[in-house]
PDB file of C-alpha atoms and ligand atoms in Angstrom:
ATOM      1  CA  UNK A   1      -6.965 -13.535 -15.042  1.00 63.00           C
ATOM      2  CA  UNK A   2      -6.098 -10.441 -16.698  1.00 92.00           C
ATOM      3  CA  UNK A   3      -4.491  -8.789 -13.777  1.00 94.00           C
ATOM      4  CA  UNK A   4      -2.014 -12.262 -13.249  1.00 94.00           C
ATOM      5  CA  UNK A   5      -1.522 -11.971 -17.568  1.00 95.00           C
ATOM      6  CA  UNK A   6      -0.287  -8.037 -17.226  1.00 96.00           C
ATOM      7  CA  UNK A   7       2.089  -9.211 -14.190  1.00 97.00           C
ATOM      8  CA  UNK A   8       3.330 -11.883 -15.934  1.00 97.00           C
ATOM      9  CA  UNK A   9       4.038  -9.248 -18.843  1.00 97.00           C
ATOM     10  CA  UNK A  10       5.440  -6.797 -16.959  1.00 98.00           C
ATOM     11  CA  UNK A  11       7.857  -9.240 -15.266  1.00 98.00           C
ATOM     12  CA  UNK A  12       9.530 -10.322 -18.371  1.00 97.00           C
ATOM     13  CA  UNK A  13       9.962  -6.280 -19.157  1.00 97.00           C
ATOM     14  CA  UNK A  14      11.589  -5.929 -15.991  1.00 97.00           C
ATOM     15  CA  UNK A  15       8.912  -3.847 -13.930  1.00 98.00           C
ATOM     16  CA  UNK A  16       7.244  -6.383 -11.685  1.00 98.00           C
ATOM     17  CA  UNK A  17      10.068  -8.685  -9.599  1.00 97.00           C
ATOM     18  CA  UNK A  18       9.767 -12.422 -10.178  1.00 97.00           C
ATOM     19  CA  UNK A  19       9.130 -12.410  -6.216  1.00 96.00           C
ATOM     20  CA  UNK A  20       6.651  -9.976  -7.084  1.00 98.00           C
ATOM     21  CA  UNK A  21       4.580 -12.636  -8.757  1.00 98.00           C
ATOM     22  CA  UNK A  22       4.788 -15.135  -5.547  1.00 97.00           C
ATOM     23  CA  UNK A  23       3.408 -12.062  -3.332  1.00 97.00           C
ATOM     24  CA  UNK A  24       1.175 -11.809  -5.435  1.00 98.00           C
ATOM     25  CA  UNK A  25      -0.263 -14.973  -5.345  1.00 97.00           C
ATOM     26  CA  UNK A  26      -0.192 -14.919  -1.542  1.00 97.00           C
ATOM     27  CA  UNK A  27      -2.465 -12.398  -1.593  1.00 98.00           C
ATOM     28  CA  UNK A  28      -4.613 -13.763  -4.028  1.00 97.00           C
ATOM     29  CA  UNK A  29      -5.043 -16.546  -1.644  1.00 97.00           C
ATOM     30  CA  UNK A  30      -5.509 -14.244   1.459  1.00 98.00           C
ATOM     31  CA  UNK A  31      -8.444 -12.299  -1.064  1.00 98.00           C
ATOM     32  CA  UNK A  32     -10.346 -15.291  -1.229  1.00 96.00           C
ATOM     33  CA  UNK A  33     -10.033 -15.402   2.510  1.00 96.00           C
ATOM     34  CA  UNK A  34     -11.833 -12.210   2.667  1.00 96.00           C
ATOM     35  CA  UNK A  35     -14.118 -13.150   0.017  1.00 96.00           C
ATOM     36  CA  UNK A  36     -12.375 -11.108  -2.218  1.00 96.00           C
ATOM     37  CA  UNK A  37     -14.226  -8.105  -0.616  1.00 97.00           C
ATOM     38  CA  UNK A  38     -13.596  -4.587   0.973  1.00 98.00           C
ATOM     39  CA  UNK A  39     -14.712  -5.681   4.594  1.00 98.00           C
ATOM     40  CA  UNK A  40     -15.983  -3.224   6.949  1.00 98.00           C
ATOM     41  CA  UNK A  41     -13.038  -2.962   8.686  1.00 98.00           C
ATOM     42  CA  UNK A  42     -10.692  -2.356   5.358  1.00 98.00           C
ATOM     43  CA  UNK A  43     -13.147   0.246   5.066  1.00 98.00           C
ATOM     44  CA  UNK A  44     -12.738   1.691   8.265  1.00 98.00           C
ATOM     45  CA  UNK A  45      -9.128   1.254   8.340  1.00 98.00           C
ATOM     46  CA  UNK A  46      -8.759   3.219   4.681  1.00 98.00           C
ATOM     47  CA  UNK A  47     -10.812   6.131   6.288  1.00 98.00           C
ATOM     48  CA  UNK A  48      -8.597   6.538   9.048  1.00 98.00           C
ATOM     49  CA  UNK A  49      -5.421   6.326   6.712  1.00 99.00           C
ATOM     50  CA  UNK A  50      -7.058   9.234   4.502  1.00 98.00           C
ATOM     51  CA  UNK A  51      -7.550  11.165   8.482  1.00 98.00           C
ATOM     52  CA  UNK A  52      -3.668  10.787   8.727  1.00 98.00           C
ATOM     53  CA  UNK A  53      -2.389  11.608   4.870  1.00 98.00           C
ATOM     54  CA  UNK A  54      -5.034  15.007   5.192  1.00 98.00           C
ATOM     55  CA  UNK A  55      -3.499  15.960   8.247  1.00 98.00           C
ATOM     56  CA  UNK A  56      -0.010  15.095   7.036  1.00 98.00           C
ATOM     57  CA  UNK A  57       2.745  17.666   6.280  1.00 98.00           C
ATOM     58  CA  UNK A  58       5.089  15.836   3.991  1.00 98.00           C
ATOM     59  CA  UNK A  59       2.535  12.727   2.677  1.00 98.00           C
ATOM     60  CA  UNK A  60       4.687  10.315   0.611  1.00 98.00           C
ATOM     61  CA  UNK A  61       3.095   7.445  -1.335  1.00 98.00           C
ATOM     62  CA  UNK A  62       6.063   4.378  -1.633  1.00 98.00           C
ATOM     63  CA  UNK A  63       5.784   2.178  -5.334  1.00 98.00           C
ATOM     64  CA  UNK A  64       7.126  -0.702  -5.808  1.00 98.00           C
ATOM     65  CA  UNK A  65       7.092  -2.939  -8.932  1.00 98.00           C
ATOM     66  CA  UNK A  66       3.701  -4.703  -8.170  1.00 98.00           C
ATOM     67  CA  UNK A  67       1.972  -1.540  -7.343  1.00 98.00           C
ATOM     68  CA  UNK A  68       3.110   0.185 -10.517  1.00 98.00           C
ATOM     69  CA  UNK A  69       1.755  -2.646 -12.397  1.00 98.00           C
ATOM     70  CA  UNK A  70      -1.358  -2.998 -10.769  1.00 98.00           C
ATOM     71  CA  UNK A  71      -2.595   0.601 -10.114  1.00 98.00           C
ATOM     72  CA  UNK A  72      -0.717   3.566 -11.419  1.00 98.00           C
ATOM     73  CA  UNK A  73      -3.558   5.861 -12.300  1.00 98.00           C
ATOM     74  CA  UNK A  74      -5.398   5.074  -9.186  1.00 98.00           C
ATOM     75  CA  UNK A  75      -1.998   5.933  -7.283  1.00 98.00           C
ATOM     76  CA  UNK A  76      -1.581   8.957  -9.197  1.00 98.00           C
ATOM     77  CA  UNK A  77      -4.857   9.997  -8.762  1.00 98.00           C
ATOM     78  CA  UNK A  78      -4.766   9.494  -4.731  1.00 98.00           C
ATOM     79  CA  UNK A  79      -1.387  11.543  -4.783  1.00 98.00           C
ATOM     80  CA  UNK A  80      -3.521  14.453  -6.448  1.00 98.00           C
ATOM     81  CA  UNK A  81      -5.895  14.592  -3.837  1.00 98.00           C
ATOM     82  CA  UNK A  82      -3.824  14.627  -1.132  1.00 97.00           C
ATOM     83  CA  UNK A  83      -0.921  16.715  -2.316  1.00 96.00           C
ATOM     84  CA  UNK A  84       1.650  13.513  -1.655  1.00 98.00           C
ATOM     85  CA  UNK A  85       4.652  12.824  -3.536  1.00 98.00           C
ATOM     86  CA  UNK A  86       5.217   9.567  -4.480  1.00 98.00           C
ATOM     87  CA  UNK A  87       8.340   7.968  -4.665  1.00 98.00           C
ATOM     88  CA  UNK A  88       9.474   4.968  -6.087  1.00 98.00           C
ATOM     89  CA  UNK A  89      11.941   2.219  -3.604  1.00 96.00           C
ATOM     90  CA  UNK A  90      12.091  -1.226  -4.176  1.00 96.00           C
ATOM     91  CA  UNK A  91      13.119  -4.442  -2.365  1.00 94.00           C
ATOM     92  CA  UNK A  92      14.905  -6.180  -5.249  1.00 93.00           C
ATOM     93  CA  UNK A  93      16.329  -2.658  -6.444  1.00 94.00           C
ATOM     94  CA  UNK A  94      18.829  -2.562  -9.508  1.00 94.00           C
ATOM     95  CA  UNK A  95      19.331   1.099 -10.860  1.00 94.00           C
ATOM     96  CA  UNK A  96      17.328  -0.704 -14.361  1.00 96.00           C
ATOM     97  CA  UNK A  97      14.740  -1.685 -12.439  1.00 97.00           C
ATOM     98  CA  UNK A  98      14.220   1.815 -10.774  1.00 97.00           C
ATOM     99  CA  UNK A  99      14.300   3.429 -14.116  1.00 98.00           C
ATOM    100  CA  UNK A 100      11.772   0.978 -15.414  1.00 98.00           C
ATOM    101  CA  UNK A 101       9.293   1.456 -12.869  1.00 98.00           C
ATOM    102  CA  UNK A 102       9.593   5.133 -12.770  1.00 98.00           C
ATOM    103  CA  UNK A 103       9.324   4.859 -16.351  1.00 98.00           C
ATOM    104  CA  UNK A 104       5.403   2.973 -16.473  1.00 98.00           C
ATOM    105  CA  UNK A 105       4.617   5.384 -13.608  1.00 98.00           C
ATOM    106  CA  UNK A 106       5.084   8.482 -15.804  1.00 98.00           C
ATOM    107  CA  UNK A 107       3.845   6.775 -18.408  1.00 98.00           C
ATOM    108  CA  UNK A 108       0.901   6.418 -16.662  1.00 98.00           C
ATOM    109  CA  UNK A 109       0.836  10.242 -15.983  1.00 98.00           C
ATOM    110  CA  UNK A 110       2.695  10.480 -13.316  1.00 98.00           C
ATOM    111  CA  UNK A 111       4.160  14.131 -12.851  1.00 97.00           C
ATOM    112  CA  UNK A 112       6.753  14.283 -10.817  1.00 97.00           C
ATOM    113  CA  UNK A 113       7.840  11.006  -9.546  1.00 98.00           C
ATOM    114  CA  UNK A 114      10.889  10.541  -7.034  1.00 98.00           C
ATOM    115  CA  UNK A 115      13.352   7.739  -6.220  1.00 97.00           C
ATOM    116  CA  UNK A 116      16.118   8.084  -9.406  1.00 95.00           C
ATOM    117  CA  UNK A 117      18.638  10.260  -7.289  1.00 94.00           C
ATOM    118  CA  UNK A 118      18.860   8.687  -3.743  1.00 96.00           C
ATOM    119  CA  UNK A 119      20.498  10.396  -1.669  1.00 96.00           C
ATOM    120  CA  UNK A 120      19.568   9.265   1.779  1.00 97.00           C
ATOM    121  CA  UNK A 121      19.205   5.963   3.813  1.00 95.00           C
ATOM    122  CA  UNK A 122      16.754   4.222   6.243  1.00 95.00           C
ATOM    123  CA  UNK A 123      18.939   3.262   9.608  1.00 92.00           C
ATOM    124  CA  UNK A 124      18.561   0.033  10.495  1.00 88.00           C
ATOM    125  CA  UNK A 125      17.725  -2.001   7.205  1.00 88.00           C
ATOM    126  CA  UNK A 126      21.029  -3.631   4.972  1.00 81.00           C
ATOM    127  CA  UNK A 127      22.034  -2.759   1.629  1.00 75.00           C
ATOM    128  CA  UNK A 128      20.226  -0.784  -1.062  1.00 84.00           C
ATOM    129  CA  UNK A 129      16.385  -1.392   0.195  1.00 84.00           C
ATOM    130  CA  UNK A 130      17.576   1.527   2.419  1.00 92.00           C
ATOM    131  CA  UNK A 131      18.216   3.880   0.053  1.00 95.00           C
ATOM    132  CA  UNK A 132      15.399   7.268  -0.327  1.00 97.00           C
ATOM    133  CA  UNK A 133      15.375  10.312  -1.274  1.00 98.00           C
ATOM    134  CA  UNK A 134      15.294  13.421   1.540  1.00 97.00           C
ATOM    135  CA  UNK A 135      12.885  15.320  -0.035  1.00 97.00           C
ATOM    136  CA  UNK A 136      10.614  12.434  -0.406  1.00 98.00           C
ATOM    137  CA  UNK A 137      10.877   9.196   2.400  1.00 98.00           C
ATOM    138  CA  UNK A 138      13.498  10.177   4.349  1.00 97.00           C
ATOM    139  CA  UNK A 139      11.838  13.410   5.521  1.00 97.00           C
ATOM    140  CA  UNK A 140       7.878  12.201   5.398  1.00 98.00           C
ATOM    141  CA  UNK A 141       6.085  12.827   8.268  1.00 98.00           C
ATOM    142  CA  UNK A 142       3.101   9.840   7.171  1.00 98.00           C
ATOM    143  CA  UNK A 143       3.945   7.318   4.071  1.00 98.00           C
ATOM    144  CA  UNK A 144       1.349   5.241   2.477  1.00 98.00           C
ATOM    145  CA  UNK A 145       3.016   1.663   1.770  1.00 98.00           C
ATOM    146  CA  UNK A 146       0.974  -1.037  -0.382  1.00 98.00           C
ATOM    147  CA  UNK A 147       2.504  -4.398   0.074  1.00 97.00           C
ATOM    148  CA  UNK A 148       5.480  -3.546   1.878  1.00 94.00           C
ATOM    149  CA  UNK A 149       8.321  -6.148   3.366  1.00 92.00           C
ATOM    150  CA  UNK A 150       8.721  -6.154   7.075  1.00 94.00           C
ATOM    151  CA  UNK A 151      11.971  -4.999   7.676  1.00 93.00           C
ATOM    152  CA  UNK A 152      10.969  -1.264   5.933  1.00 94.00           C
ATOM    153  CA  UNK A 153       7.893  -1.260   7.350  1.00 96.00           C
ATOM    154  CA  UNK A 154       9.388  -1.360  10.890  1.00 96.00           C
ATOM    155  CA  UNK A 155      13.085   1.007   9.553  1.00 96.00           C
ATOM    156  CA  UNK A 156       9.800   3.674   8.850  1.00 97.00           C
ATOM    157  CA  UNK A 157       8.259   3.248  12.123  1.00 97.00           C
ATOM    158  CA  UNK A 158      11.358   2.901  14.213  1.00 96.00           C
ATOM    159  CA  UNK A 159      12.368   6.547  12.329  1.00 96.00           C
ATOM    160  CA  UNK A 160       9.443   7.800  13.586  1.00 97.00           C
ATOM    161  CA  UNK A 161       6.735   8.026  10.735  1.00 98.00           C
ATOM    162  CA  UNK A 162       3.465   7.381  10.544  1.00 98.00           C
ATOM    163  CA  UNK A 163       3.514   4.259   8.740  1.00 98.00           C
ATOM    164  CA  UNK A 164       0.012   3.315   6.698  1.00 98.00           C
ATOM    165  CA  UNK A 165      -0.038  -0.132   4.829  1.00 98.00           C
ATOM    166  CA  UNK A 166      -2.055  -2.157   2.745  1.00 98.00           C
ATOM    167  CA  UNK A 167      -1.621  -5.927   3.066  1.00 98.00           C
ATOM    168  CA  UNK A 168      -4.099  -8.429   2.352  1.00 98.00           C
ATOM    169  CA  UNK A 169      -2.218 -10.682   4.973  1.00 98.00           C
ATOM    170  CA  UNK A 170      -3.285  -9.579   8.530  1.00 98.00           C
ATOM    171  CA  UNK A 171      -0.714 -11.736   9.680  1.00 97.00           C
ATOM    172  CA  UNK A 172       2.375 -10.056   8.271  1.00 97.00           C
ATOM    173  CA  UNK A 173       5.194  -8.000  10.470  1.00 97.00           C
ATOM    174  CA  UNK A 174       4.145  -5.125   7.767  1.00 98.00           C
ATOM    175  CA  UNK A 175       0.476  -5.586   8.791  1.00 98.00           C
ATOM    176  CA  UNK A 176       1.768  -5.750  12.769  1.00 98.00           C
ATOM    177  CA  UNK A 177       4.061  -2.864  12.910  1.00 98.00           C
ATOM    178  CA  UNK A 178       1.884  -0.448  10.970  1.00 98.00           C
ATOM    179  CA  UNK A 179      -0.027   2.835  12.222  1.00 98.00           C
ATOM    180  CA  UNK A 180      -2.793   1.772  10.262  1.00 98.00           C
ATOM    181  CA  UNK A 181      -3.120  -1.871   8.389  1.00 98.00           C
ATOM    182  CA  UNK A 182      -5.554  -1.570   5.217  1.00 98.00           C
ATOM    183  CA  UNK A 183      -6.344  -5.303   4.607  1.00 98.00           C
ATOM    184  CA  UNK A 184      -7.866  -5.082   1.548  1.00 98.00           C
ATOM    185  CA  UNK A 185      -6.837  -5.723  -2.215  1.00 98.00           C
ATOM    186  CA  UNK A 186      -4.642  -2.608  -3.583  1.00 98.00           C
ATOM    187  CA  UNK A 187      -6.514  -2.091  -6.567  1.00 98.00           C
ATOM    188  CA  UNK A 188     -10.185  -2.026  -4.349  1.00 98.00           C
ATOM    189  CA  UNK A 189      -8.387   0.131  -1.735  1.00 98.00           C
ATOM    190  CA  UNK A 190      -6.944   3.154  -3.409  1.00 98.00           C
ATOM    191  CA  UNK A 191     -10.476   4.299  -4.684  1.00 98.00           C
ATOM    192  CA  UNK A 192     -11.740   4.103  -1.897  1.00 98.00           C
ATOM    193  CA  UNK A 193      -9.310   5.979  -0.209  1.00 98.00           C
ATOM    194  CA  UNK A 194      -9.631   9.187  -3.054  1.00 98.00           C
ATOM    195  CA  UNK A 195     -13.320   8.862  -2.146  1.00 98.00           C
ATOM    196  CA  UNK A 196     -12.420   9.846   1.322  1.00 98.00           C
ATOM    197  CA  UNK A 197     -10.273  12.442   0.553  1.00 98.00           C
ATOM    198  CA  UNK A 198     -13.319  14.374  -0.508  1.00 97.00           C
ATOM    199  CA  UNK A 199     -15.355  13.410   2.110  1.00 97.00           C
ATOM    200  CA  UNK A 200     -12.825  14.157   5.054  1.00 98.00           C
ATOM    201  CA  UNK A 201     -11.452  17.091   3.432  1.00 97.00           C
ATOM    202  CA  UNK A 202     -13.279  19.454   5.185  1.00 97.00           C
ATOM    203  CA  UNK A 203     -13.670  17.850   8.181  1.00 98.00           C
ATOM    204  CA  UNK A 204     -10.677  18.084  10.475  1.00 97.00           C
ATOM    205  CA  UNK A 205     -12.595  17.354  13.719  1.00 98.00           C
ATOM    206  CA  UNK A 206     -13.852  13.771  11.724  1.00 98.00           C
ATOM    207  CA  UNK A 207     -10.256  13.356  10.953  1.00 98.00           C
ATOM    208  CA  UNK A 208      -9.303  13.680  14.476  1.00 98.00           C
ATOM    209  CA  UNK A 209     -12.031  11.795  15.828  1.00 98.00           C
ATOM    210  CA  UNK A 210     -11.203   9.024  13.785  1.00 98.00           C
ATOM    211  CA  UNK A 211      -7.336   9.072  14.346  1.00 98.00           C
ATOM    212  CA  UNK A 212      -8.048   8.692  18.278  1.00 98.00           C
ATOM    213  CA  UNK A 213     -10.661   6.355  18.466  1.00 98.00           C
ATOM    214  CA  UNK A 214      -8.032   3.789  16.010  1.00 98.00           C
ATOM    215  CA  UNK A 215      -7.087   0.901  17.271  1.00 98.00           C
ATOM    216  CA  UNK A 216      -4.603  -1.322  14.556  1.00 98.00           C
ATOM    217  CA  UNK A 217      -4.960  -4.191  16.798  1.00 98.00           C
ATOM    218  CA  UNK A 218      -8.495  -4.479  17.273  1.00 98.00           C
ATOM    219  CA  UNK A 219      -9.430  -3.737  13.912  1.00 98.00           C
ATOM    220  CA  UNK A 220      -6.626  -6.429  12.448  1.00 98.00           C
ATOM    221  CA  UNK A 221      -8.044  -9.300  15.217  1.00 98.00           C
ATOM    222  CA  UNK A 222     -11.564  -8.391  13.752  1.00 98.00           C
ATOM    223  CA  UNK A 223     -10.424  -8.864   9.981  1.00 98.00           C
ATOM    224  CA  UNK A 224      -9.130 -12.361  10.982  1.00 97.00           C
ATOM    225  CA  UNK A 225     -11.924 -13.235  12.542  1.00 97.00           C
ATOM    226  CA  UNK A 226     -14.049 -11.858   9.516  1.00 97.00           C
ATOM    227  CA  UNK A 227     -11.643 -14.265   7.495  1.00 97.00           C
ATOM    228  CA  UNK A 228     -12.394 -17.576  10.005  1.00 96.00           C
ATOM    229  CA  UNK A 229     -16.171 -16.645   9.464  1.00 95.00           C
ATOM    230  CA  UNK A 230     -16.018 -16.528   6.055  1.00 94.00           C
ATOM    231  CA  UNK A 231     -14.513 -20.081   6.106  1.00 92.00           C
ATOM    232  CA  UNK A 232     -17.105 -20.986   8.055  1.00 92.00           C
ATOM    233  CA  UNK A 233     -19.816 -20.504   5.196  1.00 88.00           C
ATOM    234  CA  UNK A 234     -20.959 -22.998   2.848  1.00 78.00           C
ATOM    235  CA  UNK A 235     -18.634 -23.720  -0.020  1.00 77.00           C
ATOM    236  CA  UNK A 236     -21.320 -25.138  -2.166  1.00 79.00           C
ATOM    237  CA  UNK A 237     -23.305 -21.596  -1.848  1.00 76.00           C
ATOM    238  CA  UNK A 238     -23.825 -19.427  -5.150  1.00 62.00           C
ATOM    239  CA  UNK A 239     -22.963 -22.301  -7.394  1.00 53.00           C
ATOM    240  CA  UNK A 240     -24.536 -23.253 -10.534  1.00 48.00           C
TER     241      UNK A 240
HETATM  242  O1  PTJ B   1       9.012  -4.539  -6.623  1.00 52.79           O
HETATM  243  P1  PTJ B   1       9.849  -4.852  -5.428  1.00 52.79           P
HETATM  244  O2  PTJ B   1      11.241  -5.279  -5.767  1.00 52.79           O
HETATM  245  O3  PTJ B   1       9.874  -3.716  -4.442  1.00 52.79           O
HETATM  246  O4  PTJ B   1       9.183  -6.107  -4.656  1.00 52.79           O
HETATM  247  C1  PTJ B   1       7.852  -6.044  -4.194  1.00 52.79           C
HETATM  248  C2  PTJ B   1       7.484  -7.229  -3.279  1.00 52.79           C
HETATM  249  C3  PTJ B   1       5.964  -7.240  -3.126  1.00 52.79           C
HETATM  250  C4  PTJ B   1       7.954  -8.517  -3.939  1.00 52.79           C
HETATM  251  C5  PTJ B   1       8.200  -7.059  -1.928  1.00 52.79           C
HETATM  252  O5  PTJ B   1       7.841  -5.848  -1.345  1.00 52.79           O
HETATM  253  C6  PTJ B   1       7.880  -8.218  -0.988  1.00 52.79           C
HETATM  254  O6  PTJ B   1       8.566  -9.248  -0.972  1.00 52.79           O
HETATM  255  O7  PTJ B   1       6.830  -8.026  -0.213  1.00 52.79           O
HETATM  256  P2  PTJ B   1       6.248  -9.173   0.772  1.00 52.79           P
HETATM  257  O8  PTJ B   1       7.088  -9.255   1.987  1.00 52.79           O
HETATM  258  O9  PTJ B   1       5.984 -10.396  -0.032  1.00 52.79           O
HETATM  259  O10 PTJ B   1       4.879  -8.541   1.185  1.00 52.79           O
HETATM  260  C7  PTJ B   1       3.867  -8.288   0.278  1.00 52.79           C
HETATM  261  C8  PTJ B   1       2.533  -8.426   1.006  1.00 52.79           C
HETATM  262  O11 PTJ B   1       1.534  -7.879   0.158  1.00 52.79           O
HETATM  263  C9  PTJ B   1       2.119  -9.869   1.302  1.00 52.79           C
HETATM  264  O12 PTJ B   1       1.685  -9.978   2.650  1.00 52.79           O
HETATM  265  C10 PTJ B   1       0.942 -10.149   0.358  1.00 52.79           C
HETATM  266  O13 PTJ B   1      -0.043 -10.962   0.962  1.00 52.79           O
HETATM  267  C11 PTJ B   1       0.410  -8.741   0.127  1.00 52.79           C
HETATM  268  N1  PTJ B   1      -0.216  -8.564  -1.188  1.00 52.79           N
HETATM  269  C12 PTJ B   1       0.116  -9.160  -2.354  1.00 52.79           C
HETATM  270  N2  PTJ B   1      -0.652  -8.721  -3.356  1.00 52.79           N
HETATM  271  C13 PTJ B   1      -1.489  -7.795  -2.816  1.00 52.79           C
HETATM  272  C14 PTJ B   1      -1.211  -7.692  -1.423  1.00 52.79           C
HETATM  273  N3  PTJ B   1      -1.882  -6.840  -0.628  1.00 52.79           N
HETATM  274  C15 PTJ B   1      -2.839  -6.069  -1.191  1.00 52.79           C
HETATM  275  N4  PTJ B   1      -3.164  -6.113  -2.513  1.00 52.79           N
HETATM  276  C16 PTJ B   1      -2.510  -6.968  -3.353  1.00 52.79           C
HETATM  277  N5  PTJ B   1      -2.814  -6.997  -4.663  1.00 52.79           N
END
């Protein structure tokens, strides 16, 4: 309840979109799906995400409004472990709504935090949801993107990146077209993923074992089914 109050707040300031607030709400309902849980294989899928961003040259973390409102510091804090830049690019993008949500990111503590100055563009996806910055999207080798639309997510892969979402809807062409789909709630999956930084840091042959024995598909038909099982159980269980 608090988390829907703060979107709601930072909506009317401008930070979170009013479509925001729908997506959200979809994936509220795909959470209870899940149980509202970190399943096994969100946790196997965030491991692997932390192999790629470790062995990453140019690891760039992509904001958007409902991200900035729901987890700054635990974005800011994943960026510090891995050394990735984050940079702010948003669907319904108005140059206010950029500065806004750059804005509550260094407010947050955010150091350095990119996206003000575009001066590059994504091929292949129409008007200003294309525009990036070249020391930050345009030339990442691996970018992180929580609750991204479709058409970005597959503009990133078609350029050639290693593209690593989180999206609690395993249905989504974002969760399809990634590298790596993290179906898990943002705010449950970042933490996890800083955890792993310090457990994988050190390990490179982990990181590669992991990376090559990944399968996106497998793990995404096993989260739906994880999802139809969870249906499955008895609504009436841990009532009062
Ligand atoms: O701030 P902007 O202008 O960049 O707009 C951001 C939104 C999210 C509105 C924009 O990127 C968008 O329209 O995204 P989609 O296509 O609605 O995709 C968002 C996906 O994230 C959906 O599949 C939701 O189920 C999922 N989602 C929503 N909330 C969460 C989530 N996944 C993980 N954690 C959440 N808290």
């Amino acid at each position: 309840m608090i988390v829907r109050e703060r979107l709601a707040e930072l909506n009317m300031a401008g930070v979170v979109s009013t479509t925001g607030l729908i997506a959200h709400g979809r994936g509220e309902a795909f959470d209870y799906l899940l149980g509202e849980r970190t399943t096994s294989d969100a946790l196997l899928a965030e491991k692997v995400a932390v192999a790629y961003l470790l062995e990453a040259k140019t690891p760039v973390i992509s904001v958007n409004g409902n991200v900035a409102a729901l987890c700054p510091e635990e974005v800011i804090a994943l960026s510090e472990a891995i050394r990735a830049k984050i940079e702010v690019n948003l669907f319904h993008r108005t140059e206010g709504r950029m500065e806004k949500v750059i804005r509550h990111m260094e407010a947050a503590g955010a150091k350095r935090v990119l996206g003000r100055n575009p001066n590059a563009k994504l091929e292949g996806i129409a008007s200003d949801r294309a525009l990036c910055t070249k020391e930050g999207i345009f030339s990442a080798d691996v970018v992180l993107v929580p609750l991204e639309d479709g058409d970005r997510a597959e503009a990133l892969v078609r350029a050639g990146k290693i593209v690593l979402a989180v999206d609690l809807n395993p249905l989504s062409r974002t969760a399809k077209v990634a590298t790596v789909t993290i179906v898990d709630e943002v705010t449950r999956a970042l933490p996890n993923m800083t955890e792993f930084v310090r457990i994988l840091r050190e390990d490179r042959a982990g990181r590669k074992r992991l990376i090559s024995s990944f399968d996106n598909g497998t793990n995404l038909k096993e989260t739906a089914q994880a999802m139809c099982d969870h249906l499955q159980t008895d609504p009436t269980k841990g009532k009062e």
